[in-house]
């Protein structure tokens, strides 16, 4: 190992990363957190009560109206289990590209775990039930209810739980490939559920590829 050469490589790559991160990444975003908030608020008001699937259908329809081909049409066959940070739930991928993902995430039972340390901003709109969060130094839980949005800033870590049945619309904006190791580690090293691993990889890669073909990265 030649330490001089390594430091030259790092000195060249760091400014490139900084440039991409600061000036290029934000130009790739198409989703507006305020538009999503409006869609969630409107859908909660108009969708049939006590039918969470109908709420998913309503939100997906409004998202497709707004964002067209960048949204995968909702269907109940394409849910995928997700284990990450010791929490378990399931998700439906509505959009995945290099810089953004937009999913339904939640659980019929409740769960608890680590948020992960992500190179992205995470916007978590509660649709049903509650999400609780624990920030270091605050002995009281933060409680998010239907219609609320929990913004987990890039790099921030919390403990979170969904104490019982809870569902959310989740937008992540940042370096999405950098989030995948956290999203798959519990599957590879704990559950050994390789069908879920395969479905996660398949649906993520399919969405990213279809977006890339349309020039959305
Ligand atoms: C809930 O809504 C879904 C989607 O619109 C529908 O297919 C289902 O039949 C509804 N369930 C009940 C119990 O009404």
Short mmCIF file of N, CA and C in Angstrom, two decimals, residues 38-63 74 76 79 94 104-105 125-129 146-147 166-169:
data_model
loop_
_atom_site.label_atom_id
_atom_site.label_comp_id
_atom_site.label_asym_id
_atom_site.label_seq_id
_atom_site.Cartn_x
_atom_site.Cartn_y
_atom_site.Cartn_z
N UNK A 38 -49.65 17.75 1.15
CA UNK A 38 -51.00 18.11 0.69
C UNK A 38 -51.76 16.87 0.22
N UNK A 39 -51.05 15.99 -0.51
CA UNK A 39 -51.68 14.76 -1.01
C UNK A 39 -52.12 13.88 0.16
N UNK A 40 -51.27 13.78 1.18
CA UNK A 40 -51.62 12.97 2.36
C UNK A 40 -52.82 13.58 3.08
N UNK A 41 -52.80 14.89 3.28
CA UNK A 41 -53.89 15.57 3.98
C UNK A 41 -55.21 15.38 3.23
N UNK A 42 -55.18 15.59 1.90
CA UNK A 42 -56.39 15.45 1.09
C UNK A 42 -56.89 14.00 1.08
N UNK A 43 -55.96 13.06 0.97
CA UNK A 43 -56.36 11.65 0.90
C UNK A 43 -56.96 11.19 2.23
N UNK A 44 -56.39 11.66 3.34
CA UNK A 44 -56.95 11.28 4.65
C UNK A 44 -58.38 11.80 4.77
N UNK A 45 -58.65 12.95 4.13
CA UNK A 45 -59.99 13.55 4.22
C UNK A 45 -60.99 12.83 3.32
N UNK A 46 -60.52 12.31 2.16
CA UNK A 46 -61.50 11.80 1.18
C UNK A 46 -61.57 10.27 1.09
N UNK A 47 -60.50 9.55 1.47
CA UNK A 47 -60.53 8.09 1.32
C UNK A 47 -61.52 7.49 2.32
N UNK A 48 -62.10 6.32 1.96
CA UNK A 48 -63.01 5.66 2.90
C UNK A 48 -62.31 5.39 4.24
N UNK A 49 -63.01 5.57 5.32
CA UNK A 49 -62.41 5.35 6.64
C UNK A 49 -62.29 3.83 6.90
N UNK A 50 -61.37 3.47 7.77
CA UNK A 50 -61.22 2.08 8.21
C UNK A 50 -60.92 1.10 7.07
N UNK A 51 -60.33 1.60 5.98
CA UNK A 51 -59.87 0.70 4.93
C UNK A 51 -58.52 1.23 4.45
N UNK A 52 -57.45 0.71 5.05
CA UNK A 52 -56.12 1.24 4.78
C UNK A 52 -55.72 1.01 3.32
N UNK A 53 -56.15 -0.13 2.77
CA UNK A 53 -55.83 -0.40 1.36
C UNK A 53 -56.45 0.67 0.46
N UNK A 54 -57.68 1.07 0.77
CA UNK A 54 -58.33 2.12 -0.02
C UNK A 54 -57.56 3.44 0.09
N UNK A 55 -56.97 3.68 1.28
CA UNK A 55 -56.15 4.89 1.46
C UNK A 55 -54.88 4.82 0.59
N UNK A 56 -54.25 3.62 0.55
CA UNK A 56 -53.08 3.46 -0.32
C UNK A 56 -53.45 3.73 -1.78
N UNK A 57 -54.61 3.17 -2.20
CA UNK A 57 -55.06 3.34 -3.58
C UNK A 57 -55.26 4.83 -3.89
N UNK A 58 -55.89 5.53 -2.95
CA UNK A 58 -56.19 6.96 -3.14
C UNK A 58 -54.90 7.79 -3.25
N UNK A 59 -53.95 7.53 -2.34
CA UNK A 59 -52.70 8.29 -2.35
C UNK A 59 -51.92 8.00 -3.63
N UNK A 60 -51.88 6.71 -4.01
CA UNK A 60 -51.15 6.32 -5.23
C UNK A 60 -51.77 6.98 -6.47
N UNK A 61 -53.10 7.08 -6.49
CA UNK A 61 -53.79 7.70 -7.64
C UNK A 61 -53.42 9.19 -7.73
N UNK A 62 -53.44 9.85 -6.57
CA UNK A 62 -53.08 11.28 -6.58
C UNK A 62 -51.61 11.50 -6.93
N UNK A 63 -50.74 10.59 -6.46
CA UNK A 63 -49.32 10.70 -6.79
C UNK A 63 -49.10 10.50 -8.29
N UNK A 74 -50.05 1.12 -7.71
CA UNK A 74 -50.19 0.29 -6.52
C UNK A 74 -50.89 -1.02 -6.83
N UNK A 76 -51.60 -5.02 -4.63
CA UNK A 76 -51.34 -5.69 -3.36
C UNK A 76 -50.41 -6.89 -3.48
N UNK A 79 -46.12 -6.08 -2.35
CA UNK A 79 -45.58 -5.74 -1.03
C UNK A 79 -44.34 -6.59 -0.78
N UNK A 94 -43.13 2.73 -4.56
CA UNK A 94 -43.83 3.53 -5.58
C UNK A 94 -42.84 4.20 -6.52
N UNK A 104 -44.68 3.10 0.52
CA UNK A 104 -45.52 2.90 1.69
C UNK A 104 -44.73 1.98 2.60
N UNK A 105 -44.72 2.30 3.89
CA UNK A 105 -44.04 1.43 4.85
C UNK A 105 -44.89 1.32 6.11
N UNK A 125 -44.57 10.44 6.48
CA UNK A 125 -45.93 10.96 6.66
C UNK A 125 -46.80 9.85 7.23
N UNK A 126 -47.32 10.08 8.43
CA UNK A 126 -48.12 9.04 9.08
C UNK A 126 -49.51 8.98 8.44
N UNK A 127 -49.92 7.76 8.06
CA UNK A 127 -51.24 7.56 7.45
C UNK A 127 -52.21 6.91 8.43
N UNK A 128 -51.66 6.02 9.25
CA UNK A 128 -52.51 5.27 10.19
C UNK A 128 -51.68 4.90 11.41
N UNK A 129 -52.27 4.94 12.59
CA UNK A 129 -51.54 4.58 13.81
C UNK A 129 -50.55 5.67 14.20
N UNK A 146 -51.57 10.39 12.45
CA UNK A 146 -51.99 10.53 11.05
C UNK A 146 -52.07 12.00 10.61
N UNK A 147 -51.44 12.28 9.46
CA UNK A 147 -51.39 13.65 8.96
C UNK A 147 -50.09 14.35 9.32
N UNK A 166 -49.46 0.50 12.19
CA UNK A 166 -49.12 1.84 11.72
C UNK A 166 -48.61 1.77 10.28
N UNK A 167 -49.00 2.79 9.51
CA UNK A 167 -48.60 2.87 8.10
C UNK A 167 -48.20 4.29 7.77
N UNK A 168 -47.24 4.40 6.84
CA UNK A 168 -46.73 5.72 6.48
C UNK A 168 -46.39 5.77 5.00
N UNK A 169 -46.36 6.99 4.49
CA UNK A 169 -45.78 7.28 3.18
C UNK A 169 -44.39 7.84 3.48
#
